[in-house]
Structures are given as C-alpha cells and as structure tokens.
C-alpha cells in the first residue's frame, strides 16, 4: 500500500536521492521508450512545472480551454518517474498508454535522463527558478507531502539544500547541466521569474518552440487560464484531487504563493549570506544568472 512509503528517506539511484516510492524497478526509467513527438517538461522540483505543464497542454489544444480541462494535470502530463507501488501506477506505464503527442513531466537530472529521450531528439522545455524561492517552496512541500521525508527545521533544511541532500539531488548541478546542453540538444530554457514578469512574452516563446501561432485573443485566454489565481482555484490544477492522506493541503497548499521573493519572509540575514555564498560558488563560473526579486 502507498502508506508503506510514507515519510521514508530519499533512496539513492546512482548517487541521486529520489522519492523512495518511485525507486523500485528503475530499469523502467532507463528503458523508457520515447517517441519523436514527445514534449518533455524538465525541472528541478518546485520551479514552475505545473504552471508550464498547463500552458503546454492548452497550447497543444490550440487554446481550446474546454478540451484542455478534460482531466487533472497529473493525468494529462504524467510524471515519468512517479510510482507508488500498490496505490499509483508507474508514470512510465501510464505514458506508454497515452496517444501522441505526449507531454512528459520529469524532475530527473541529466545523469538519470532516459537515453531514448535524447536519441529521439524530443523537445525539452526546462524551467528554472531562483534557489532561495525553490528552497522555501520545497520546504513547505516536504511538510505537506507524506511521500517525502520530514524536512526538519528550516535552519537544517538550508544546510541540506546547500549540501545537495534533497530530492532529485543538488539544485546547482540540475540547472547547470541542462543549461550546458541547451545548444546541442532541443532545449527551450525558461525562467520562472521571467514567466511572472511577463507571462504573455514567455508563453509566446513556448508557442514558437512548439510550432504554434495564435491570435492575441487566444494568447490572453491562455494567460488568464494559467494565472496563479485561476490555477489555485481550478480543481484540475490545484492537486485537490489527491488524497489528503498523501498531500495534506491544510499544512501547506500545493498552490502556495506563486511569487518571487517569498524567501525574504523565511531567511534570516545570516542564512541569506550563507546561501548567497553557495549560490556564487555554483553559478559564478557560468553565464547563467537568476533573479531573486522581480
Ligand atoms: S512540483 O511539485 O515540483 O511539480 O512543483 P512545481 O509545479 O514545479 O512548483 C510549484 C510552485 O509553482 C507555483 N505555481 C505558480 N506560480 C505562479 N503562477 C502559476 N500559475 C503557478 N502555478 C504553480 C506554486 O505555487 C509553487 O510555488 P510556491 O512558491 O510554493 O507558491
């Protein structure tokens, strides 16, 4: 039963900490068969995956909101590696049964990406978010999600984040490895903060990447339907269909705040300084940069 996996520690797959329930029979991930028209939404957790998933699904339905509301987001865009033996079927199996074009959600880092996704040159949309807001969002998610280990105190959590002892491994490696591959692979690299700043501009980039072009009216409809307020109220996107025994939204809602800069309400000055040092070490040798306020 699913509850056998409640509050279990991460289990390492080739050195990467993964949700315990998802780790049996890992060959199913290594052997996953991609299709050429698969669209992958790849992210470090809590970086805007659900938001991008809803945008992509509506775009693929040519802006038809009614069609796009056919099912909950986690059924329309299954998470490849997700599995709760005895309770939820493996994402890889669910995907095998979906018609093309499939939209696949994954938090897997480059090192665990199934080879077939590269070989088939699938379109990949990567969404990255500044690590302070990711840490805050992940902390609240770990508190409400029984399939994750208890997060402990916020102060210790910051240390765990800096050490990379987090679900799906270190944030820095995740964002940098996809960034480094974006020229040679079919990757559209997006930032959560840019999406907040100008959703229309950013949705246009996604449309172009997917070979679509809509009128301004359709574009505005997509913006409205995927606004934080609309997605928070929408039972198809707010995860309210998931049992509260797994995700206890009274502890923290899945659609929590949806802003940039909530970290300011959580980090003390010294925690922030320690984190800045970590960020500089991770990012300074790259041409990547993140915005901590929009
Ligand atoms: S998960 O569980 O890793 O798939 O979570 P993910 O969807 O990547 O990230 C959840 C955070 O994204 C926020 N969110 C949004 N922000 C702005 N606009 C829209 N439409 C939107 N939808 C989801 C969500 O609130 C989580 O961030 P926090 O900071 O916790 O509010």
PDB file of N, CA and C in Angstrom, residues 191-256:
ATOM      1  N   UNK A 191      12.747  30.660 -17.435  1.00  0.00           N
ATOM      2  CA  UNK A 191      12.898  31.041 -16.029  1.00  0.00           C
ATOM      3  C   UNK A 191      11.541  31.405 -15.436  1.00  0.00           C
ATOM      4  N   UNK A 192      11.286  30.880 -14.246  1.00  0.00           N
ATOM      5  CA  UNK A 192      10.034  31.147 -13.521  1.00  0.00           C
ATOM      6  C   UNK A 192       9.839  32.655 -13.338  1.00  0.00           C
ATOM      7  N   UNK A 193      10.906  33.350 -13.009  1.00  0.00           N
ATOM      8  CA  UNK A 193      10.803  34.794 -12.739  1.00  0.00           C
ATOM      9  C   UNK A 193      10.395  35.563 -14.001  1.00  0.00           C
ATOM     10  N   UNK A 194      10.903  35.123 -15.172  1.00  0.00           N
ATOM     11  CA  UNK A 194      10.510  35.764 -16.439  1.00  0.00           C
ATOM     12  C   UNK A 194       9.022  35.527 -16.702  1.00  0.00           C
ATOM     13  N   UNK A 195       8.567  34.329 -16.364  1.00  0.00           N
ATOM     14  CA  UNK A 195       7.149  33.996 -16.596  1.00  0.00           C
ATOM     15  C   UNK A 195       6.249  34.862 -15.716  1.00  0.00           C
ATOM     16  N   UNK A 196       6.716  35.136 -14.496  1.00  0.00           N
ATOM     17  CA  UNK A 196       5.946  36.010 -13.595  1.00  0.00           C
ATOM     18  C   UNK A 196       5.934  37.438 -14.126  1.00  0.00           C
ATOM     19  N   UNK A 197       7.099  37.865 -14.614  1.00  0.00           N
ATOM     20  CA  UNK A 197       7.247  39.251 -15.054  1.00  0.00           C
ATOM     21  C   UNK A 197       6.369  39.567 -16.272  1.00  0.00           C
ATOM     22  N   UNK A 198       6.359  38.641 -17.245  1.00  0.00           N
ATOM     23  CA  UNK A 198       5.623  38.904 -18.478  1.00  0.00           C
ATOM     24  C   UNK A 198       5.133  37.574 -19.066  1.00  0.00           C
ATOM     25  N   UNK A 199       4.030  37.064 -18.523  1.00  0.00           N
ATOM     26  CA  UNK A 199       3.554  35.749 -18.958  1.00  0.00           C
ATOM     27  C   UNK A 199       3.299  35.675 -20.475  1.00  0.00           C
ATOM     28  N   UNK A 200       2.769  36.753 -21.033  1.00  0.00           N
ATOM     29  CA  UNK A 200       2.445  36.752 -22.457  1.00  0.00           C
ATOM     30  C   UNK A 200       3.706  36.529 -23.303  1.00  0.00           C
ATOM     31  N   UNK A 201       4.742  37.324 -22.976  1.00  0.00           N
ATOM     32  CA  UNK A 201       6.016  37.224 -23.710  1.00  0.00           C
ATOM     33  C   UNK A 201       6.572  35.799 -23.612  1.00  0.00           C
ATOM     34  N   UNK A 202       6.497  35.216 -22.408  1.00  0.00           N
ATOM     35  CA  UNK A 202       7.098  33.900 -22.186  1.00  0.00           C
ATOM     36  C   UNK A 202       6.267  32.786 -22.832  1.00  0.00           C
ATOM     37  N   UNK A 203       4.942  32.930 -22.782  1.00  0.00           N
ATOM     38  CA  UNK A 203       4.079  31.917 -23.419  1.00  0.00           C
ATOM     39  C   UNK A 203       4.306  31.934 -24.938  1.00  0.00           C
ATOM     40  N   UNK A 204       4.555  33.122 -25.485  1.00  0.00           N
ATOM     41  CA  UNK A 204       4.854  33.221 -26.926  1.00  0.00           C
ATOM     42  C   UNK A 204       6.085  32.400 -27.289  1.00  0.00           C
ATOM     43  N   UNK A 205       7.107  32.429 -26.398  1.00  0.00           N
ATOM     44  CA  UNK A 205       8.335  31.644 -26.654  1.00  0.00           C
ATOM     45  C   UNK A 205       7.996  30.151 -26.722  1.00  0.00           C
ATOM     46  N   UNK A 206       7.114  29.733 -25.809  1.00  0.00           N
ATOM     47  CA  UNK A 206       6.738  28.309 -25.764  1.00  0.00           C
ATOM     48  C   UNK A 206       5.953  27.952 -27.033  1.00  0.00           C
ATOM     49  N   UNK A 207       5.039  28.848 -27.420  1.00  0.00           N
ATOM     50  CA  UNK A 207       4.255  28.615 -28.641  1.00  0.00           C
ATOM     51  C   UNK A 207       5.174  28.429 -29.847  1.00  0.00           C
ATOM     52  N   UNK A 208       6.140  29.331 -29.954  1.00  0.00           N
ATOM     53  CA  UNK A 208       7.062  29.286 -31.092  1.00  0.00           C
ATOM     54  C   UNK A 208       7.835  27.958 -31.090  1.00  0.00           C
ATOM     55  N   UNK A 209       8.314  27.579 -29.911  1.00  0.00           N
ATOM     56  CA  UNK A 209       9.083  26.332 -29.778  1.00  0.00           C
ATOM     57  C   UNK A 209       8.240  25.129 -30.211  1.00  0.00           C
ATOM     58  N   UNK A 210       6.915  25.230 -29.956  1.00  0.00           N
ATOM     59  CA  UNK A 210       6.029  24.110 -30.292  1.00  0.00           C
ATOM     60  C   UNK A 210       5.431  24.271 -31.699  1.00  0.00           C
ATOM     61  N   UNK A 211       5.885  25.291 -32.410  1.00  0.00           N
ATOM     62  CA  UNK A 211       5.439  25.489 -33.793  1.00  0.00           C
ATOM     63  C   UNK A 211       4.021  26.002 -33.899  1.00  0.00           C
ATOM     64  N   UNK A 212       3.568  26.765 -32.902  1.00  0.00           N
ATOM     65  CA  UNK A 212       2.189  27.283 -32.922  1.00  0.00           C
ATOM     66  C   UNK A 212       2.190  28.806 -32.969  1.00  0.00           C
ATOM     67  N   UNK A 213       1.124  29.345 -33.524  1.00  0.00           N
ATOM     68  CA  UNK A 213       0.985  30.795 -33.587  1.00  0.00           C
ATOM     69  C   UNK A 213      -0.491  31.121 -33.401  1.00  0.00           C
ATOM     70  N   UNK A 214      -0.831  31.814 -32.343  1.00  0.00           N
ATOM     71  CA  UNK A 214      -2.237  32.125 -32.079  1.00  0.00           C
ATOM     72  C   UNK A 214      -2.471  33.631 -32.093  1.00  0.00           C
ATOM     73  N   UNK A 215      -3.744  33.993 -32.191  1.00  0.00           N
ATOM     74  CA  UNK A 215      -4.112  35.414 -32.141  1.00  0.00           C
ATOM     75  C   UNK A 215      -3.901  35.937 -30.721  1.00  0.00           C
ATOM     76  N   UNK A 216      -3.896  37.251 -30.620  1.00  0.00           N
ATOM     77  CA  UNK A 216      -3.732  37.878 -29.310  1.00  0.00           C
ATOM     78  C   UNK A 216      -4.850  37.465 -28.346  1.00  0.00           C
ATOM     79  N   UNK A 217      -6.064  37.296 -28.869  1.00  0.00           N
ATOM     80  CA  UNK A 217      -7.193  36.893 -28.018  1.00  0.00           C
ATOM     81  C   UNK A 217      -6.940  35.536 -27.377  1.00  0.00           C
ATOM     82  N   UNK A 218      -6.452  34.607 -28.191  1.00  0.00           N
ATOM     83  CA  UNK A 218      -6.174  33.251 -27.672  1.00  0.00           C
ATOM     84  C   UNK A 218      -5.059  33.323 -26.640  1.00  0.00           C
ATOM     85  N   UNK A 219      -4.050  34.096 -26.969  1.00  0.00           N
ATOM     86  CA  UNK A 219      -2.916  34.241 -26.057  1.00  0.00           C
ATOM     87  C   UNK A 219      -3.390  34.792 -24.701  1.00  0.00           C
ATOM     88  N   UNK A 220      -4.270  35.761 -24.749  1.00  0.00           N
ATOM     89  CA  UNK A 220      -4.777  36.343 -23.497  1.00  0.00           C
ATOM     90  C   UNK A 220      -5.603  35.345 -22.708  1.00  0.00           C
ATOM     91  N   UNK A 221      -6.328  34.512 -23.442  1.00  0.00           N
ATOM     92  CA  UNK A 221      -7.126  33.466 -22.796  1.00  0.00           C
ATOM     93  C   UNK A 221      -6.196  32.482 -22.066  1.00  0.00           C
ATOM     94  N   UNK A 222      -5.090  32.149 -22.717  1.00  0.00           N
ATOM     95  CA  UNK A 222      -4.128  31.209 -22.102  1.00  0.00           C
ATOM     96  C   UNK A 222      -3.524  31.835 -20.841  1.00  0.00           C
ATOM     97  N   UNK A 223      -3.179  33.123 -20.942  1.00  0.00           N
ATOM     98  CA  UNK A 223      -2.600  33.828 -19.780  1.00  0.00           C
ATOM     99  C   UNK A 223      -3.566  33.793 -18.606  1.00  0.00           C
ATOM    100  N   UNK A 224      -4.829  34.057 -18.892  1.00  0.00           N
ATOM    101  CA  UNK A 224      -5.847  34.117 -17.836  1.00  0.00           C
ATOM    102  C   UNK A 224      -6.035  32.744 -17.187  1.00  0.00           C
ATOM    103  N   UNK A 225      -6.132  31.727 -18.037  1.00  0.00           N
ATOM    104  CA  UNK A 225      -6.393  30.366 -17.545  1.00  0.00           C
ATOM    105  C   UNK A 225      -5.208  29.824 -16.740  1.00  0.00           C
ATOM    106  N   UNK A 226      -3.999  30.335 -17.025  1.00  0.00           N
ATOM    107  CA  UNK A 226      -2.816  29.808 -16.334  1.00  0.00           C
ATOM    108  C   UNK A 226      -2.266  30.798 -15.301  1.00  0.00           C
ATOM    109  N   UNK A 227      -3.077  31.810 -14.966  1.00  0.00           N
ATOM    110  CA  UNK A 227      -2.645  32.729 -13.904  1.00  0.00           C
ATOM    111  C   UNK A 227      -2.637  31.950 -12.585  1.00  0.00           C
ATOM    112  N   UNK A 228      -1.876  32.427 -11.638  1.00  0.00           N
ATOM    113  CA  UNK A 228      -1.807  31.733 -10.342  1.00  0.00           C
ATOM    114  C   UNK A 228      -3.205  31.611  -9.725  1.00  0.00           C
ATOM    115  N   UNK A 229      -3.963  32.699  -9.773  1.00  0.00           N
ATOM    116  CA  UNK A 229      -5.290  32.713  -9.157  1.00  0.00           C
ATOM    117  C   UNK A 229      -6.191  31.645  -9.789  1.00  0.00           C
ATOM    118  N   UNK A 230      -6.187  31.602 -11.132  1.00  0.00           N
ATOM    119  CA  UNK A 230      -7.049  30.631 -11.819  1.00  0.00           C
ATOM    120  C   UNK A 230      -6.608  29.202 -11.509  1.00  0.00           C
ATOM    121  N   UNK A 231      -5.299  28.970 -11.515  1.00  0.00           N
ATOM    122  CA  UNK A 231      -4.817  27.602 -11.270  1.00  0.00           C
ATOM    123  C   UNK A 231      -4.996  27.187  -9.816  1.00  0.00           C
ATOM    124  N   UNK A 232      -4.958  28.135  -8.908  1.00  0.00           N
ATOM    125  CA  UNK A 232      -5.180  27.823  -7.495  1.00  0.00           C
ATOM    126  C   UNK A 232      -6.641  27.427  -7.244  1.00  0.00           C
ATOM    127  N   UNK A 233      -7.555  28.091  -8.004  1.00  0.00           N
ATOM    128  CA  UNK A 233      -8.986  27.810  -7.822  1.00  0.00           C
ATOM    129  C   UNK A 233      -9.450  26.599  -8.622  1.00  0.00           C
ATOM    130  N   UNK A 234      -8.653  26.191  -9.602  1.00  0.00           N
ATOM    131  CA  UNK A 234      -9.064  25.125 -10.530  1.00  0.00           C
ATOM    132  C   UNK A 234      -8.752  23.744  -9.934  1.00  0.00           C
ATOM    133  N   UNK A 235      -9.784  22.927  -9.651  1.00  0.00           N
ATOM    134  CA  UNK A 235      -9.529  21.603  -9.066  1.00  0.00           C
ATOM    135  C   UNK A 235      -8.702  20.689  -9.971  1.00  0.00           C
ATOM    136  N   UNK A 236      -8.643  21.017 -11.281  1.00  0.00           N
ATOM    137  CA  UNK A 236      -7.843  20.189 -12.212  1.00  0.00           C
ATOM    138  C   UNK A 236      -6.358  20.505 -12.086  1.00  0.00           C
ATOM    139  N   UNK A 237      -6.033  21.665 -11.509  1.00  0.00           N
ATOM    140  CA  UNK A 237      -4.608  22.036 -11.430  1.00  0.00           C
ATOM    141  C   UNK A 237      -4.105  22.217  -9.994  1.00  0.00           C
ATOM    142  N   UNK A 238      -5.027  22.272  -9.020  1.00  0.00           N
ATOM    143  CA  UNK A 238      -4.558  22.598  -7.656  1.00  0.00           C
ATOM    144  C   UNK A 238      -4.277  21.369  -6.782  1.00  0.00           C
ATOM    145  N   UNK A 239      -4.298  20.197  -7.406  1.00  0.00           N
ATOM    146  CA  UNK A 239      -3.973  18.939  -6.732  1.00  0.00           C
ATOM    147  C   UNK A 239      -4.959  18.568  -5.623  1.00  0.00           C
ATOM    148  N   UNK A 240      -6.149  19.220  -5.593  1.00  0.00           N
ATOM    149  CA  UNK A 240      -7.118  18.876  -4.552  1.00  0.00           C
ATOM    150  C   UNK A 240      -7.681  17.464  -4.760  1.00  0.00           C
ATOM    151  N   UNK A 241      -7.471  16.897  -5.974  1.00  0.00           N
ATOM    152  CA  UNK A 241      -7.960  15.534  -6.238  1.00  0.00           C
ATOM    153  C   UNK A 241      -7.069  14.474  -5.576  1.00  0.00           C
ATOM    154  N   UNK A 242      -5.907  14.882  -5.092  1.00  0.00           N
ATOM    155  CA  UNK A 242      -5.011  13.920  -4.423  1.00  0.00           C
ATOM    156  C   UNK A 242      -5.446  13.793  -2.963  1.00  0.00           C
ATOM    157  N   UNK A 243      -5.518  12.560  -2.488  1.00  0.00           N
ATOM    158  CA  UNK A 243      -5.978  12.309  -1.118  1.00  0.00           C
ATOM    159  C   UNK A 243      -5.166  13.123  -0.107  1.00  0.00           C
ATOM    160  N   UNK A 244      -5.900  13.655   0.889  1.00  0.00           N
ATOM    161  CA  UNK A 244      -5.197  14.449   1.912  1.00  0.00           C
ATOM    162  C   UNK A 244      -4.316  13.570   2.779  1.00  0.00           C
ATOM    163  N   UNK A 245      -4.472  12.233   2.682  1.00  0.00           N
ATOM    164  CA  UNK A 245      -3.559  11.358   3.437  1.00  0.00           C
ATOM    165  C   UNK A 245      -2.173  11.377   2.787  1.00  0.00           C
ATOM    166  N   UNK A 246      -2.095  11.775   1.508  1.00  0.00           N
ATOM    167  CA  UNK A 246      -0.779  11.880   0.836  1.00  0.00           C
ATOM    168  C   UNK A 246      -0.315  13.345   0.851  1.00  0.00           C
ATOM    169  N   UNK A 247      -1.154  14.238   0.292  1.00  0.00           N
ATOM    170  CA  UNK A 247      -0.804  15.666   0.288  1.00  0.00           C
ATOM    171  C   UNK A 247      -1.775  16.397   1.200  1.00  0.00           C
ATOM    172  N   UNK A 248      -1.306  16.809   2.344  1.00  0.00           N
ATOM    173  CA  UNK A 248      -2.184  17.476   3.305  1.00  0.00           C
ATOM    174  C   UNK A 248      -2.120  18.989   3.061  1.00  0.00           C
ATOM    175  N   UNK A 249      -3.101  19.450   2.279  1.00  0.00           N
ATOM    176  CA  UNK A 249      -3.066  20.862   1.882  1.00  0.00           C
ATOM    177  C   UNK A 249      -3.471  21.798   3.023  1.00  0.00           C
ATOM    178  N   UNK A 250      -3.914  21.218   4.164  1.00  0.00           N
ATOM    179  CA  UNK A 250      -4.176  22.083   5.320  1.00  0.00           C
ATOM    180  C   UNK A 250      -2.834  22.468   5.968  1.00  0.00           C
ATOM    181  N   UNK A 251      -1.787  21.678   5.699  1.00  0.00           N
ATOM    182  CA  UNK A 251      -0.435  22.012   6.197  1.00  0.00           C
ATOM    183  C   UNK A 251       0.162  23.101   5.312  1.00  0.00           C
ATOM    184  N   UNK A 252       0.065  22.907   4.006  1.00  0.00           N
ATOM    185  CA  UNK A 252       0.516  23.917   3.033  1.00  0.00           C
ATOM    186  C   UNK A 252      -0.138  23.606   1.696  1.00  0.00           C
ATOM    187  N   UNK A 253      -0.796  24.584   1.079  1.00  0.00           N
ATOM    188  CA  UNK A 253      -1.450  24.286  -0.209  1.00  0.00           C
ATOM    189  C   UNK A 253      -0.427  24.044  -1.311  1.00  0.00           C
ATOM    190  N   UNK A 254      -0.783  23.191  -2.292  1.00  0.00           N
ATOM    191  CA  UNK A 254       0.120  22.968  -3.423  1.00  0.00           C
ATOM    192  C   UNK A 254       0.356  24.298  -4.142  1.00  0.00           C
ATOM    193  N   UNK A 255      -0.732  25.022  -4.412  1.00  0.00           N
ATOM    194  CA  UNK A 255      -0.616  26.365  -4.992  1.00  0.00           C
ATOM    195  C   UNK A 255      -0.450  27.312  -3.808  1.00  0.00           C
ATOM    196  N   UNK A 256       0.754  27.507  -3.391  1.00  0.00           N
ATOM    197  CA  UNK A 256       1.029  28.160  -2.108  1.00  0.00           C
ATOM    198  C   UNK A 256       0.995  29.679  -2.241  1.00  0.00           C
TER     199      UNK A 256
END
